Coordinates of C-alpha atoms in Angstrom, one line a residue:
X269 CA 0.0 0.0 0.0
X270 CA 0.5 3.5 -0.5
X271 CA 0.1 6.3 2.1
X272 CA -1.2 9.2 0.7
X273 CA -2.5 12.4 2.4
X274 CA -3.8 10.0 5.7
X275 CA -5.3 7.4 3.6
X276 CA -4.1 4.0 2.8
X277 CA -4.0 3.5 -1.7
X278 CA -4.1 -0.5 -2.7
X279 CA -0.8 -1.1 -4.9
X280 CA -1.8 -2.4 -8.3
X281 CA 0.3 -5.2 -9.7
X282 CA 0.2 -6.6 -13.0
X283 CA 0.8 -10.1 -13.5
X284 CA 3.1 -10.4 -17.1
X285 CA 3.5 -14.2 -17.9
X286 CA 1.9 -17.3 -19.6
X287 CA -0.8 -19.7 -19.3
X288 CA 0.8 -20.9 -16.5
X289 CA 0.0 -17.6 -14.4
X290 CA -2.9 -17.1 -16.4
X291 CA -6.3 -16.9 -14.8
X292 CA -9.1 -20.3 -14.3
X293 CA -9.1 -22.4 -17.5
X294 CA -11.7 -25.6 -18.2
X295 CA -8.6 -27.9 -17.9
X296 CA -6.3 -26.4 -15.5
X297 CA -5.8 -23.0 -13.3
X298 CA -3.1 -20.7 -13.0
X299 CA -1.4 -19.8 -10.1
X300 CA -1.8 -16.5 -10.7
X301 CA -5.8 -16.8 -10.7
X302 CA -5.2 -18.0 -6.6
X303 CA -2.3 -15.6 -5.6
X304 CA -4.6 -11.9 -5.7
X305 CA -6.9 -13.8 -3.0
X306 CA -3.4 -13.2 -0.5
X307 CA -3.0 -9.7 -0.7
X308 CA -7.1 -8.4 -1.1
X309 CA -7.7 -5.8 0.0
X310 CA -4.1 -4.2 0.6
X311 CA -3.6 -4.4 -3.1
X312 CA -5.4 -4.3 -6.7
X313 CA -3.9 -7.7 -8.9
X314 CA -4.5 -7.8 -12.7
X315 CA -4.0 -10.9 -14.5
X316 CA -2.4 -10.3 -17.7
X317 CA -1.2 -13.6 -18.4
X318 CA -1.7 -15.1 -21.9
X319 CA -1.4 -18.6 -23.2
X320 CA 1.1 -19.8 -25.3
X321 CA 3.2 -16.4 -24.9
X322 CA 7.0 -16.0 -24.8
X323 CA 9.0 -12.7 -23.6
X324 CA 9.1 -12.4 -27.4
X325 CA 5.6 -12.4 -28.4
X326 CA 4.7 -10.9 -25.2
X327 CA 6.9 -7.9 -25.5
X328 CA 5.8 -7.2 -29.2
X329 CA 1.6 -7.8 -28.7
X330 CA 0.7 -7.8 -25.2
X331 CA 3.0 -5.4 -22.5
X332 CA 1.6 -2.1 -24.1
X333 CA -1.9 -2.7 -23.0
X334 CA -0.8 -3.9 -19.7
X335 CA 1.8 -0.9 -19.1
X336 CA -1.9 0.9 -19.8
X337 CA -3.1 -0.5 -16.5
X338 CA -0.2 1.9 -14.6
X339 CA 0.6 -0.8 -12.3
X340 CA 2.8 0.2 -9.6
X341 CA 4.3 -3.6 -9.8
X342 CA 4.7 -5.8 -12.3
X343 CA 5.7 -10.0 -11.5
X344 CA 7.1 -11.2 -14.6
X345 CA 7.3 -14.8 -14.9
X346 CA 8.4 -16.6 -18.6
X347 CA 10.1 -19.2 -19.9
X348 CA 8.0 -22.4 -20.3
X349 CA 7.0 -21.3 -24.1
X350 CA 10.1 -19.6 -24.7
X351 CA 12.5 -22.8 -24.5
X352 CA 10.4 -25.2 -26.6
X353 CA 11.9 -26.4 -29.6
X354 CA 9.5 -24.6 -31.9
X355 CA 9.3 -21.5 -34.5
X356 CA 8.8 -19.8 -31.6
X357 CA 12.2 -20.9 -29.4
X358 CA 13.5 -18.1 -27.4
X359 CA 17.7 -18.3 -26.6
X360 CA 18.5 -17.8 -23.3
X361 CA 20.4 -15.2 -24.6
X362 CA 17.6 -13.3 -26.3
X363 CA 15.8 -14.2 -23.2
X364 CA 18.1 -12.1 -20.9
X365 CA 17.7 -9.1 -23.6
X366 CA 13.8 -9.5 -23.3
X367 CA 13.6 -9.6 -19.9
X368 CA 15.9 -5.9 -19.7
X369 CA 13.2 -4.7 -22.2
X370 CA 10.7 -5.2 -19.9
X371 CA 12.5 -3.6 -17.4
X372 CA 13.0 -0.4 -18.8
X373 CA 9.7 -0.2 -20.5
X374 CA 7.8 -1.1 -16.9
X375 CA 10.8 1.5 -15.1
X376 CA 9.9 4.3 -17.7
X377 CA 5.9 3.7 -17.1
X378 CA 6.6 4.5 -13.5
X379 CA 6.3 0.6 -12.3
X380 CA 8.6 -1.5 -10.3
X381 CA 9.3 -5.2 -11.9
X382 CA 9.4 -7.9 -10.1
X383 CA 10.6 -11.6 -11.7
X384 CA 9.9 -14.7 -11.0
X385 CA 11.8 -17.9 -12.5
X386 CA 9.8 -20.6 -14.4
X387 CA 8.3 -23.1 -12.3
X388 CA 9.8 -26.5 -12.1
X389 CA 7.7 -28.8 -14.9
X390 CA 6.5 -32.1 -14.2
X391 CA 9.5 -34.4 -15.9
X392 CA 11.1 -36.8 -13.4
X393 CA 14.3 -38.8 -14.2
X394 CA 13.3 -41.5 -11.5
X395 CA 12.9 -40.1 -8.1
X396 CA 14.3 -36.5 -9.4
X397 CA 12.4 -33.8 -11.0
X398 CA 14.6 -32.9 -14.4
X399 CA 16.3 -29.6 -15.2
X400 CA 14.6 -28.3 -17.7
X401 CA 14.5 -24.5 -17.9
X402 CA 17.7 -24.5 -15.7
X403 CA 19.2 -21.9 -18.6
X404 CA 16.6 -20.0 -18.4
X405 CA 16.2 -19.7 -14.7
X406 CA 19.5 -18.7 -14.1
X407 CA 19.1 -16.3 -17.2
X408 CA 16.6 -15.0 -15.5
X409 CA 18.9 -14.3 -12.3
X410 CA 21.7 -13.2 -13.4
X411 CA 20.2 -10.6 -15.2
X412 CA 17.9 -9.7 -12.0
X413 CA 20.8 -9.7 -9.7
X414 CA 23.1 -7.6 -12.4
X415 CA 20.1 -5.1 -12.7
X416 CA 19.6 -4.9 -9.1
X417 CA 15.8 -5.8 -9.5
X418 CA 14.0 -8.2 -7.5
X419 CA 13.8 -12.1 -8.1
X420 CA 12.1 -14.7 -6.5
X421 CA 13.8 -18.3 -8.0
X422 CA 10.8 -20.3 -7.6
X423 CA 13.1 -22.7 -10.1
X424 CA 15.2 -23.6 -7.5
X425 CA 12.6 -23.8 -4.6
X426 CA 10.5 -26.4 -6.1
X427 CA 12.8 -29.1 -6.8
X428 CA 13.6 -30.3 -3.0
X429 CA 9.6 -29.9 -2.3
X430 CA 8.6 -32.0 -5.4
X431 CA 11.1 -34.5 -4.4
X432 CA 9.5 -34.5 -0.9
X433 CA 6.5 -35.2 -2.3
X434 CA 7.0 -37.4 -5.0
X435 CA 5.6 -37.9 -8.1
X436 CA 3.5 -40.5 -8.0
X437 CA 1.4 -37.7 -5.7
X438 CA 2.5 -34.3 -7.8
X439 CA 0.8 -36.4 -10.6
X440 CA -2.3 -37.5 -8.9
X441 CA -2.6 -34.0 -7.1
X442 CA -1.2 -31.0 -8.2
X443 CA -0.6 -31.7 -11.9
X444 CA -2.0 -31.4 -15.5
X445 CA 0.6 -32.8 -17.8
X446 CA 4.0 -31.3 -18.0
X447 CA 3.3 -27.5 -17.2
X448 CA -0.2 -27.0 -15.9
X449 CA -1.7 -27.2 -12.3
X450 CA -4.9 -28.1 -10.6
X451 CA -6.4 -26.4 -8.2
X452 CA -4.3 -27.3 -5.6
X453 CA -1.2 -27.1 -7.4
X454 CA -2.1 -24.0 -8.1
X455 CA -2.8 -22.7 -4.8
X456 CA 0.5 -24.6 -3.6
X457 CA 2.8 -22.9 -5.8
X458 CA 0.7 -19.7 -5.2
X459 CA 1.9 -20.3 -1.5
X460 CA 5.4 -20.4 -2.9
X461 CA 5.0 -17.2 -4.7
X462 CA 3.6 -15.0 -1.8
X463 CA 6.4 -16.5 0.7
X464 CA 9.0 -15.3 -2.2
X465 CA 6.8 -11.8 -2.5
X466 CA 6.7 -10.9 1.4
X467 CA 10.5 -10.2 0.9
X468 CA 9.5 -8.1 -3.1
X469 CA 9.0 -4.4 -2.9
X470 CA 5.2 -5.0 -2.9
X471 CA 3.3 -4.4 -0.1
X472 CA 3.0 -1.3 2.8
X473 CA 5.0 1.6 0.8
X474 CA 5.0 5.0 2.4
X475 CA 5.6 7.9 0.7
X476 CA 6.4 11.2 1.3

């Protein structure tokens, strides 16, 4: 929150990402659709996820309209789309160059950005979750930490809790193939996410 002139102003963050922060979906929900219930009412959450998109595509069809929203945060959180082995495929080093994009474009709209690492997927080599999207991750990181912006590694978090859990039950209870959650593993990661946020610049902000 914001104080201004005595009176508390929700902050408004803007959730940048793919269909895996997207909102409800018939088949599987995104864990950004559970995280706003955390932080109403001391904050406004808009959910600009869209499916399928990678920092590429997002940067050239969908940040202008969000940036229109004048969030005072934005979470960014790519990577899934951006490393398949498509027309689509995203380097890790273009990757790194995106994610600076969106940083000064979010900076010069007067918002804060916030990133978030791609979530572990659901590939298992045994009793150990794969690394997939370890490049990117630590793309992601590097660049956060060389920026000075902030950057919750939900990448690296994951992998000792799904290996505590197992995947016989990740598959029966928090996953829809490869990349998508249920309910609960939406709310479960969502859990993840807000831990990582309560240390973000988001949150009570006073200014002068």
């Amino acid at each position: 929150m914001t104080v201004l002139c005595g009176h508390f102003v929700p902050a408004t963050i803007a959730c940048n990402g793919d269909s895996t922060c997207i909102g409800s979906e018939p088949t599987y929900v995104g864990w950004g659709a559970r995280l706003f219930w955390r932080y109403l009412p001391s904050s406004i959450w808009l959910n600009d996820g869209i499916a399928g998109a990678t920092t590429t595509t997002y940067l050239a069809s969908n940040l202008a309209a969000s940036l229109a929203h004048k969030a005072t945060h934005h979470i960014i959180q790519f990577g899934i789309n951006d490393q398949k082995d498509d027309a689509g495929h995203v380097t890790e080093e273009q990757y790194a160059i995106n994610l600076a994009s969106f940083a000064a474009q979010i900076v010069a709209n007067g918002g804060v950005p916030i990133f978030i690492t791609p979530h572990r997927t659901n590939e298992w080599d045994g009793a150990v979750v794969t690394e997939e999207l370890a490049t990117y991750a630590a793309a992601m990181v590097a660049y956060a930490a060389g920026a000075g912006y902030a950057c919750f590694d939900l990448y690296a978090m994951m992998k000792p809790l799904m290996e505590a859990i197992g995947q016989a039950t990740w598959d029966a209870t928090y996953a829809v193939g490869s990349h998508h959650f249920t309910e609960a593993g939406a709310v479960y990661v969502c859990g993840l996410i807000s831990a990582g946020l309560a240390y973000s610049p988001i949150g009570y902000r006073i200014e002068s």
